Tab-separated table of C-alpha atoms in Angstrom:
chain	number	residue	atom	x	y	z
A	10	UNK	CA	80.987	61.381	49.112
A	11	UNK	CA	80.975	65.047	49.001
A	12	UNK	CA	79.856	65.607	52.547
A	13	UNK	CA	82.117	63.169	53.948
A	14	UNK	CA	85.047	64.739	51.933
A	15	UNK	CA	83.888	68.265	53.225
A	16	UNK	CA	83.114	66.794	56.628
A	17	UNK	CA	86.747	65.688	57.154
A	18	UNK	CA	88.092	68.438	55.649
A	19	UNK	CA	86.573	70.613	58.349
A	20	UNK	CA	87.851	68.062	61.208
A	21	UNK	CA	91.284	68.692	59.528
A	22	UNK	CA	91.409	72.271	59.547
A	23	UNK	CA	89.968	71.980	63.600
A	24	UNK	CA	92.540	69.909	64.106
A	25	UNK	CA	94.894	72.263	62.600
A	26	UNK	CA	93.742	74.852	64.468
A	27	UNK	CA	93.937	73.126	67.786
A	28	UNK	CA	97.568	72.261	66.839
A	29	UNK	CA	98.227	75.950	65.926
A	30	UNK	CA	96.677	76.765	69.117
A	31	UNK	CA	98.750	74.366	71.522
A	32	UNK	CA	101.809	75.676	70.021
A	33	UNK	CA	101.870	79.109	70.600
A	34	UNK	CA	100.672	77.836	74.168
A	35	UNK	CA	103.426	75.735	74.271
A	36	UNK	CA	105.397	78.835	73.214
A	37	UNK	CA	104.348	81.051	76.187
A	38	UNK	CA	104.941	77.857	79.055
A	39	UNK	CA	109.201	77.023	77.113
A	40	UNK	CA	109.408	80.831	77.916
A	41	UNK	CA	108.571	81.035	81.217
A	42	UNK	CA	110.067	77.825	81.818
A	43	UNK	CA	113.594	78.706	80.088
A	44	UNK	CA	113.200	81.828	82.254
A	45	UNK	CA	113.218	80.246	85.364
A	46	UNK	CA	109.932	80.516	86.558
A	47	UNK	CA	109.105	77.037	87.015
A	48	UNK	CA	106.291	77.185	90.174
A	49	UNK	CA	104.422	79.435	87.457
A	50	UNK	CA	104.729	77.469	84.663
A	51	UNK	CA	103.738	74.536	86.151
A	52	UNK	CA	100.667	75.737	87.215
A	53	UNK	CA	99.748	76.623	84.014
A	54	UNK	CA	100.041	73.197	82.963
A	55	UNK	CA	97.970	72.176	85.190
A	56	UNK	CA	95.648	74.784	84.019
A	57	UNK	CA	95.779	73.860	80.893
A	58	UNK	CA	95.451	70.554	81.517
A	59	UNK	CA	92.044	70.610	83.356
A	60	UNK	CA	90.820	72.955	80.988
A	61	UNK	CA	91.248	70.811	77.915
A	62	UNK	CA	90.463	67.555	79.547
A	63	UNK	CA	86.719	69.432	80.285
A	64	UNK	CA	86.351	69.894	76.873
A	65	UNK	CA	87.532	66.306	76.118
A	66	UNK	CA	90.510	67.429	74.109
A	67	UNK	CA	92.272	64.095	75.631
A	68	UNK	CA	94.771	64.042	72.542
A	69	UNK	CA	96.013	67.783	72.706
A	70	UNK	CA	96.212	67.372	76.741
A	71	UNK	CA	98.291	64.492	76.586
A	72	UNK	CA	100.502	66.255	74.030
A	73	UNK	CA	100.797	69.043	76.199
A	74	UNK	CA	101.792	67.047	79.038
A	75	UNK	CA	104.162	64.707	77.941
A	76	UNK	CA	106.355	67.586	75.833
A	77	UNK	CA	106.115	69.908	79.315
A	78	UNK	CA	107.678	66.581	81.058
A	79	UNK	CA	110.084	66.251	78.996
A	80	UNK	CA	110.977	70.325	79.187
A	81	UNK	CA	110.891	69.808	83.191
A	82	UNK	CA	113.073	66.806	83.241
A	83	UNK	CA	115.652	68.602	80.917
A	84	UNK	CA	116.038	71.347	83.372
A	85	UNK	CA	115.666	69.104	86.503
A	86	UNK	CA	112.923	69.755	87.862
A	87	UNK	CA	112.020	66.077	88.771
A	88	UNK	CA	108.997	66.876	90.505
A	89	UNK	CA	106.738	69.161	88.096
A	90	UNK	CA	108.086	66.614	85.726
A	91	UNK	CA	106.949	63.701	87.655
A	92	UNK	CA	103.558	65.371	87.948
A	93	UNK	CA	102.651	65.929	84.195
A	94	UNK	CA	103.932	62.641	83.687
A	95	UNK	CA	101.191	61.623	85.746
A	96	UNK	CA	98.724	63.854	83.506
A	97	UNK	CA	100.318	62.254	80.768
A	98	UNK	CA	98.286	58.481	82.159
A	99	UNK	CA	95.336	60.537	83.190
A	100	UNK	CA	94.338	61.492	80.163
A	101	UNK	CA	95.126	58.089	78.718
A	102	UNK	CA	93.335	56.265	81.179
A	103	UNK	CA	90.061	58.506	80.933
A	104	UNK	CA	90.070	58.963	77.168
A	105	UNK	CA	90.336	54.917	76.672
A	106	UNK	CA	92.755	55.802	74.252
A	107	UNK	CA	94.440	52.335	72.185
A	108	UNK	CA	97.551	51.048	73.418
A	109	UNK	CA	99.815	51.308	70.504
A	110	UNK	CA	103.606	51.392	70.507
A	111	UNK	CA	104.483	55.122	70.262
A	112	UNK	CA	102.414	55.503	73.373
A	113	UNK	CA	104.429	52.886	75.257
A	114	UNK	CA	107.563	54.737	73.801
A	115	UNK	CA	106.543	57.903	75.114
A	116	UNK	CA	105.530	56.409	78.712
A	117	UNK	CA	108.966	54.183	78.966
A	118	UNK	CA	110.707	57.738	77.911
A	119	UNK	CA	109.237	59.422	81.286
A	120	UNK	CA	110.078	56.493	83.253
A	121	UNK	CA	113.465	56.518	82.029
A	122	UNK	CA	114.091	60.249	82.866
A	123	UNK	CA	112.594	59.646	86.451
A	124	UNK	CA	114.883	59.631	89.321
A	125	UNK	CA	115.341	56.060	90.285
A	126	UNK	CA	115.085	56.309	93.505
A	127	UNK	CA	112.108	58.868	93.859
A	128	UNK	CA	108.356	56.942	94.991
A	129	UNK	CA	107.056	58.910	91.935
A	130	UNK	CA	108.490	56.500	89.468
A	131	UNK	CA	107.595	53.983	91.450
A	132	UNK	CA	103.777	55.223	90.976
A	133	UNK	CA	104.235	56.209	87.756
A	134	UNK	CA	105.122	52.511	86.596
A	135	UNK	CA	102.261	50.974	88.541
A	136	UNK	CA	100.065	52.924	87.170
A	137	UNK	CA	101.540	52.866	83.891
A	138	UNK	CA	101.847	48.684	83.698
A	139	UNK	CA	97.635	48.395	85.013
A	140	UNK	CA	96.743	51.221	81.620
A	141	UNK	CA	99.133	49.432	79.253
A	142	UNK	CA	96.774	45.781	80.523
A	143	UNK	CA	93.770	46.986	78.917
A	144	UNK	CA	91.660	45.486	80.902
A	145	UNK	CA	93.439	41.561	79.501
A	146	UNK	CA	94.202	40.911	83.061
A	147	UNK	CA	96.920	42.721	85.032
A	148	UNK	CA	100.045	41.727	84.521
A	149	UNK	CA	100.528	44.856	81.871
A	150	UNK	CA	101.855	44.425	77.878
A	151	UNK	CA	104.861	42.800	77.207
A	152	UNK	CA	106.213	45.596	75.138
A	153	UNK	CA	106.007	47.792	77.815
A	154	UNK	CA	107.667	45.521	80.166
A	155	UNK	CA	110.744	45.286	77.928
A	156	UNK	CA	111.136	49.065	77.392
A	157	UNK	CA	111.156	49.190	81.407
A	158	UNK	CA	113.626	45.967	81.563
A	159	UNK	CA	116.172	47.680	78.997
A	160	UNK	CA	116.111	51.269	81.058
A	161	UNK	CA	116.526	49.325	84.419
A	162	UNK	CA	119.285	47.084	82.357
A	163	UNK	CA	121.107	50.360	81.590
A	164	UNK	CA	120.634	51.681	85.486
A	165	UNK	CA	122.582	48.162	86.262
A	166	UNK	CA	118.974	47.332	88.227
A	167	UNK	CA	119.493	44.039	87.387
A	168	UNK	CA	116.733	42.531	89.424
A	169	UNK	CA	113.952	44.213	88.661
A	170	UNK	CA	114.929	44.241	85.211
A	171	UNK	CA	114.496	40.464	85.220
A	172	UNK	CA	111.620	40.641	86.792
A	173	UNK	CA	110.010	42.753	83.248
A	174	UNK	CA	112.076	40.722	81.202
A	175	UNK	CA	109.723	38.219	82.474
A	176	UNK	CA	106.727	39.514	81.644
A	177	UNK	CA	108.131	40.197	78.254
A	178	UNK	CA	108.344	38.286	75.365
A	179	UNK	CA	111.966	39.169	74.983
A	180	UNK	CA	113.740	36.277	76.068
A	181	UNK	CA	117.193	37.451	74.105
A	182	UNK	CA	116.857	40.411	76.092
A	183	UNK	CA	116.996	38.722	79.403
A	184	UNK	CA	119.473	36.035	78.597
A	185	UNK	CA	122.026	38.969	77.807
A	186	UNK	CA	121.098	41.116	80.416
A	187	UNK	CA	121.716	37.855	83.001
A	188	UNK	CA	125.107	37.382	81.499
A	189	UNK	CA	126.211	40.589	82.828
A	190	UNK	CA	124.447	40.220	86.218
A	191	UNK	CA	125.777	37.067	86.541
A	192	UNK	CA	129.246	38.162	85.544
A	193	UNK	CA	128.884	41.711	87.329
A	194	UNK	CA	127.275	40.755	90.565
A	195	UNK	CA	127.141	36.240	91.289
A	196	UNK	CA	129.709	33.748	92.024
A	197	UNK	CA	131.641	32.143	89.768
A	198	UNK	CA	129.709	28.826	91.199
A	199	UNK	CA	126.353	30.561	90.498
A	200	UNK	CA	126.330	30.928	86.371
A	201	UNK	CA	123.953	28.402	86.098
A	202	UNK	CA	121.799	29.272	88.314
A	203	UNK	CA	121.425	32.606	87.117
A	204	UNK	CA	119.424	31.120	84.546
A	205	UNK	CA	117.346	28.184	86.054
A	206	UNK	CA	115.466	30.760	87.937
A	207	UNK	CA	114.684	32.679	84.246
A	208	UNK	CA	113.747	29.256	82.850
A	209	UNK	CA	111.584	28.086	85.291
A	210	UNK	CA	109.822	31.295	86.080
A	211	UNK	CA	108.933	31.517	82.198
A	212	UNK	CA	107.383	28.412	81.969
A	213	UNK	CA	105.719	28.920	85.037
A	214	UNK	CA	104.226	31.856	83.123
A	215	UNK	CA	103.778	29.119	80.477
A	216	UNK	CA	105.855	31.373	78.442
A	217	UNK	CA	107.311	28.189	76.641
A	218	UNK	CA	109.641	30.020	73.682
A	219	UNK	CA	110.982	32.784	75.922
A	220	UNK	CA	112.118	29.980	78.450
A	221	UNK	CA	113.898	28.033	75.388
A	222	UNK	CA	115.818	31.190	73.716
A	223	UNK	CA	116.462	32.339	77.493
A	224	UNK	CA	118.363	29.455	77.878
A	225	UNK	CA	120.350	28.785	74.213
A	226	UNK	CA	121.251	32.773	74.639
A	227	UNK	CA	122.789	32.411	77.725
A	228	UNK	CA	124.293	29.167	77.752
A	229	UNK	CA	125.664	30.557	74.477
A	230	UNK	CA	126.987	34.037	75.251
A	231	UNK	CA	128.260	33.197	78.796
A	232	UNK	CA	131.697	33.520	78.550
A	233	UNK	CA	131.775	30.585	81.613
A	234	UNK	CA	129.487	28.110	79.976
A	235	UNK	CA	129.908	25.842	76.927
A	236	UNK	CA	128.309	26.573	73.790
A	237	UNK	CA	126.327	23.660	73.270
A	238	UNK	CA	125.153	20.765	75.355
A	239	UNK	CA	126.400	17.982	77.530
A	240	UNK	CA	127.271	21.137	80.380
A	241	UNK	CA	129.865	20.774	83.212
A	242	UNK	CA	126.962	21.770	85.275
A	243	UNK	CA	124.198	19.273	86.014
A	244	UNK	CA	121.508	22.064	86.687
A	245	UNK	CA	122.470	23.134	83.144
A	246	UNK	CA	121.721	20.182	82.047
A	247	UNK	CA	118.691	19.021	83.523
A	248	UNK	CA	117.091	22.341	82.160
A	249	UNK	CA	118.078	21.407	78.863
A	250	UNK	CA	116.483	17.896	79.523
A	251	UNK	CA	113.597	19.871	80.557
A	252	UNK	CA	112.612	22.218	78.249
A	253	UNK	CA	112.688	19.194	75.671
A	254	UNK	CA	110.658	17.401	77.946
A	255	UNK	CA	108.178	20.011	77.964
A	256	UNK	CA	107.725	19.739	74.282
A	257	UNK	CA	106.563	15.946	74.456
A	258	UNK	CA	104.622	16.512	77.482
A	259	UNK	CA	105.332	12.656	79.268
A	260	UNK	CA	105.357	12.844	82.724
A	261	UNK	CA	107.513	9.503	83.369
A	262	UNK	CA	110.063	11.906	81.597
A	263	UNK	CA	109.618	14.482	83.566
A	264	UNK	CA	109.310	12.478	86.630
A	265	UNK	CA	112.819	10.982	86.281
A	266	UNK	CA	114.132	14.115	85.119
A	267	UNK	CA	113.141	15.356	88.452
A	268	UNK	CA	114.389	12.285	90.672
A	269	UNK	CA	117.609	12.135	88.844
A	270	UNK	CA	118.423	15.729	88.947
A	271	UNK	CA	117.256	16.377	93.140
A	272	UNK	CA	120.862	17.080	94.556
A	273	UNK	CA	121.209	20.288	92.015
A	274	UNK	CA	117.513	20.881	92.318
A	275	UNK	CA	117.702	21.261	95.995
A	276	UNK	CA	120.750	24.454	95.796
A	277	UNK	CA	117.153	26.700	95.863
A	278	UNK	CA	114.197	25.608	97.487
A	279	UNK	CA	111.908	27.599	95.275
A	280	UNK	CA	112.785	25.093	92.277
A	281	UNK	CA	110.871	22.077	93.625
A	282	UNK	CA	107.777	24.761	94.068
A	283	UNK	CA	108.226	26.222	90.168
A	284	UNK	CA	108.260	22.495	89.079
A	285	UNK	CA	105.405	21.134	90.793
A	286	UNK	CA	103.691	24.412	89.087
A	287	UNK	CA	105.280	23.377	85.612
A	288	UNK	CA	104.200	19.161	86.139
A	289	UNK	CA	100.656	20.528	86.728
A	290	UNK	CA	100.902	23.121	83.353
A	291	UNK	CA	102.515	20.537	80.971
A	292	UNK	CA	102.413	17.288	82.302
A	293	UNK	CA	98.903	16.964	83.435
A	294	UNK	CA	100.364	16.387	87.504
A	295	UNK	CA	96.924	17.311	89.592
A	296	UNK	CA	97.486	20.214	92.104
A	297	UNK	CA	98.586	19.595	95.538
A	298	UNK	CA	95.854	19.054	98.006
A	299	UNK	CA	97.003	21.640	100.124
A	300	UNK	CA	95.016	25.050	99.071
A	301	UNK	CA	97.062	26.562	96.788
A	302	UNK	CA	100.615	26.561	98.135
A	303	UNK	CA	101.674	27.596	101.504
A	304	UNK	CA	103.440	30.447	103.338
A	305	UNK	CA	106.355	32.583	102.180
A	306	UNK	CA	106.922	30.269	99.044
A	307	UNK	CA	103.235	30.177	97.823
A	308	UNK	CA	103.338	34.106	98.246
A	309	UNK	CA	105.858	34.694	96.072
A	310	UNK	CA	104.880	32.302	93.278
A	311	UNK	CA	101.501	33.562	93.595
A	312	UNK	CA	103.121	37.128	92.829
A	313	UNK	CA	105.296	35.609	90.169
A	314	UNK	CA	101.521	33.984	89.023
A	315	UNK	CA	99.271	37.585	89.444
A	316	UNK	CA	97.245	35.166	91.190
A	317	UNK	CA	95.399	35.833	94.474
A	318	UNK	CA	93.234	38.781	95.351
A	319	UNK	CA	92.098	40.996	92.521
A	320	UNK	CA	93.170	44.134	94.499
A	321	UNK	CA	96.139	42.849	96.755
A	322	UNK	CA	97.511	40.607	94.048
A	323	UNK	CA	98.205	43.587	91.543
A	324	UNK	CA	99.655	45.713	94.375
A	325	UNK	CA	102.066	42.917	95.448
A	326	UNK	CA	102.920	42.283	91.799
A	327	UNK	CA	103.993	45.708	90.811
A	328	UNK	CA	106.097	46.552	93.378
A	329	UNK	CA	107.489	43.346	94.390
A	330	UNK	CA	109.933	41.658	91.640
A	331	UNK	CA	110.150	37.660	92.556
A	332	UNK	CA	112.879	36.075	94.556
A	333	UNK	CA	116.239	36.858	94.182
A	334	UNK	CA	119.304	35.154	94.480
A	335	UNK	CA	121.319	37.443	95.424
């Protein structure tokens, strides 16, 4: 017990020193920084950086990184800041460091700083969403996702928040963040389907409970809806049909359901694709012949899906957010 208590002790007090160490570093760079002399210290970052990433000091490299980011993007320098924030994934990526939530914090913080229009943040969240996977296929964690959903939310990017909403688990989230897209940006004759597309895209995900509180959020905060079912609007209504369909799983159910409902299913051709998706996921319908679904259509479902080409299929997912209504 002794050794291991000594042992320990001696990792704390390196540990302490490091931190001692980065500080007055970190000292030196705010100076130089504050002074104006931002070429310089931003190559001393970089400096830094490759210096303690060769000595596999991933932890104090990051640290470095992410609080000269945040220095940069306080005095607007949007590119240096950009740049470390890039650091910031390197050294997460090559020290196979655990995806925890103060990491996610810390990389939905840069991306929120990042100039919205600049193809750095657009790298930065690629790269960002593939690290935050962990190797559990590619479509990147849900926590992160919503962090990037509520900045875009805030930026009024209201479509490609939905589309991180939907890889989310937050389903409250969305439906709120639809209300005011709906109400900021649709036609009064489009409330409902504002939402259909959120519904059926999450169980096409075979995200089940996000599609239900999607809906009951929306359909109750929407200041044009009723509270509670039978809905003025059919659509409404056949999605509530629907998702309790989905729940006993019969297929004659769903197939009427289906028939019934055809002149409000037909206001967006991509419904008639999501539900032939959803028959096959929860009512046992056997796939098309055809391989895999055609043209335009089958592209973006297969996007919405992460299916397709290892390679192509993540690049297409990233930057392209599924069908939009507007």
């Amino acid at each position: 017990v002794g050794a291991v208590m000594s042992e320990q002790e001696s990792l704390k007090s390196n540990s302490a020193r490091n931190r001692g160490g980065v500080q007055r570093v970190e000292g030196k760079l705010r100076a130089s920084v504050e002074r104006g002399d931002y070429y310089e210290a931003h190559q001393m970052y970089r400096t830094l950086f490759f210096r303690y990433m060769s000595q596999s000091k991933h932890a104090e490299a990051r640290e470095l990184m992410y609080n000269g980011a945040l220095l940069f993007f306080c005095y607007n320098q949007q590119n240096s800041a950009a740049d470390l924030s890039m650091l910031v994934l390197e050294t997460l990526e090559k020290s196979g460091a655990n995806v925890d939530d103060e990491t996610l914090e810390h990389l939905a913080k840069l991306f929120s700083l990042m100039d919205p229009n600049s193809p750095e943040r657009v790298a930065f969240v690629s790269r960002a969403i593939k690290w935050s996977s962990g190797g559990s296929g590619k479509l990147g964690h849900p926590k992160l996702h919503q962090l990037l959903a509520l900045t875009l939310w805030k930026e009024q990017n209201y479509s490609e928040s939905r589309y991180h909403f939907l890889h989310s688990s937050d389903g409250e989230g969305c439906a709120q963040m639809l209300v005011e897209y709906s109400s900021a940006r649709g036609f009064h004759g489009e409330v409902d389907m504002f939402v259909a597309q959120a519904v059926l895209q999450f169980l096409c995900l075979k995200n089940k409970t996000s599609a239900l509180v999607v809906f009951t959020t929306y359909t109750q905060k929407h200041p044009s809806i009723e509270k509670s079912p039978p809905f003025v609007q059919p659509l409404l209504n056949f999605l509530w049909f629907l998702l309790l369909a989905v729940d006993g799983g019969k297929l004659t159910v769903f197939t009427v359901l289906c028939e019934q409902y055809q002149p409000s299913l037909k206001r967006d051709p991509m419904y008639n694709e999501y539900l032939d998706r959803i028959g096959q996921l929860f009512f046992g319908v056997p796939p098309k012949q055809s391989s895999s679904y055609g043209g335009l259509l089958g592209n973006l479902l297969n996007s919405l899906m992460g299916s397709g080409e290892e390679e192509e299929g993540e690049e297409a997912q990233e930057d392209s957010s599924p069908i939009e209504l507007d």
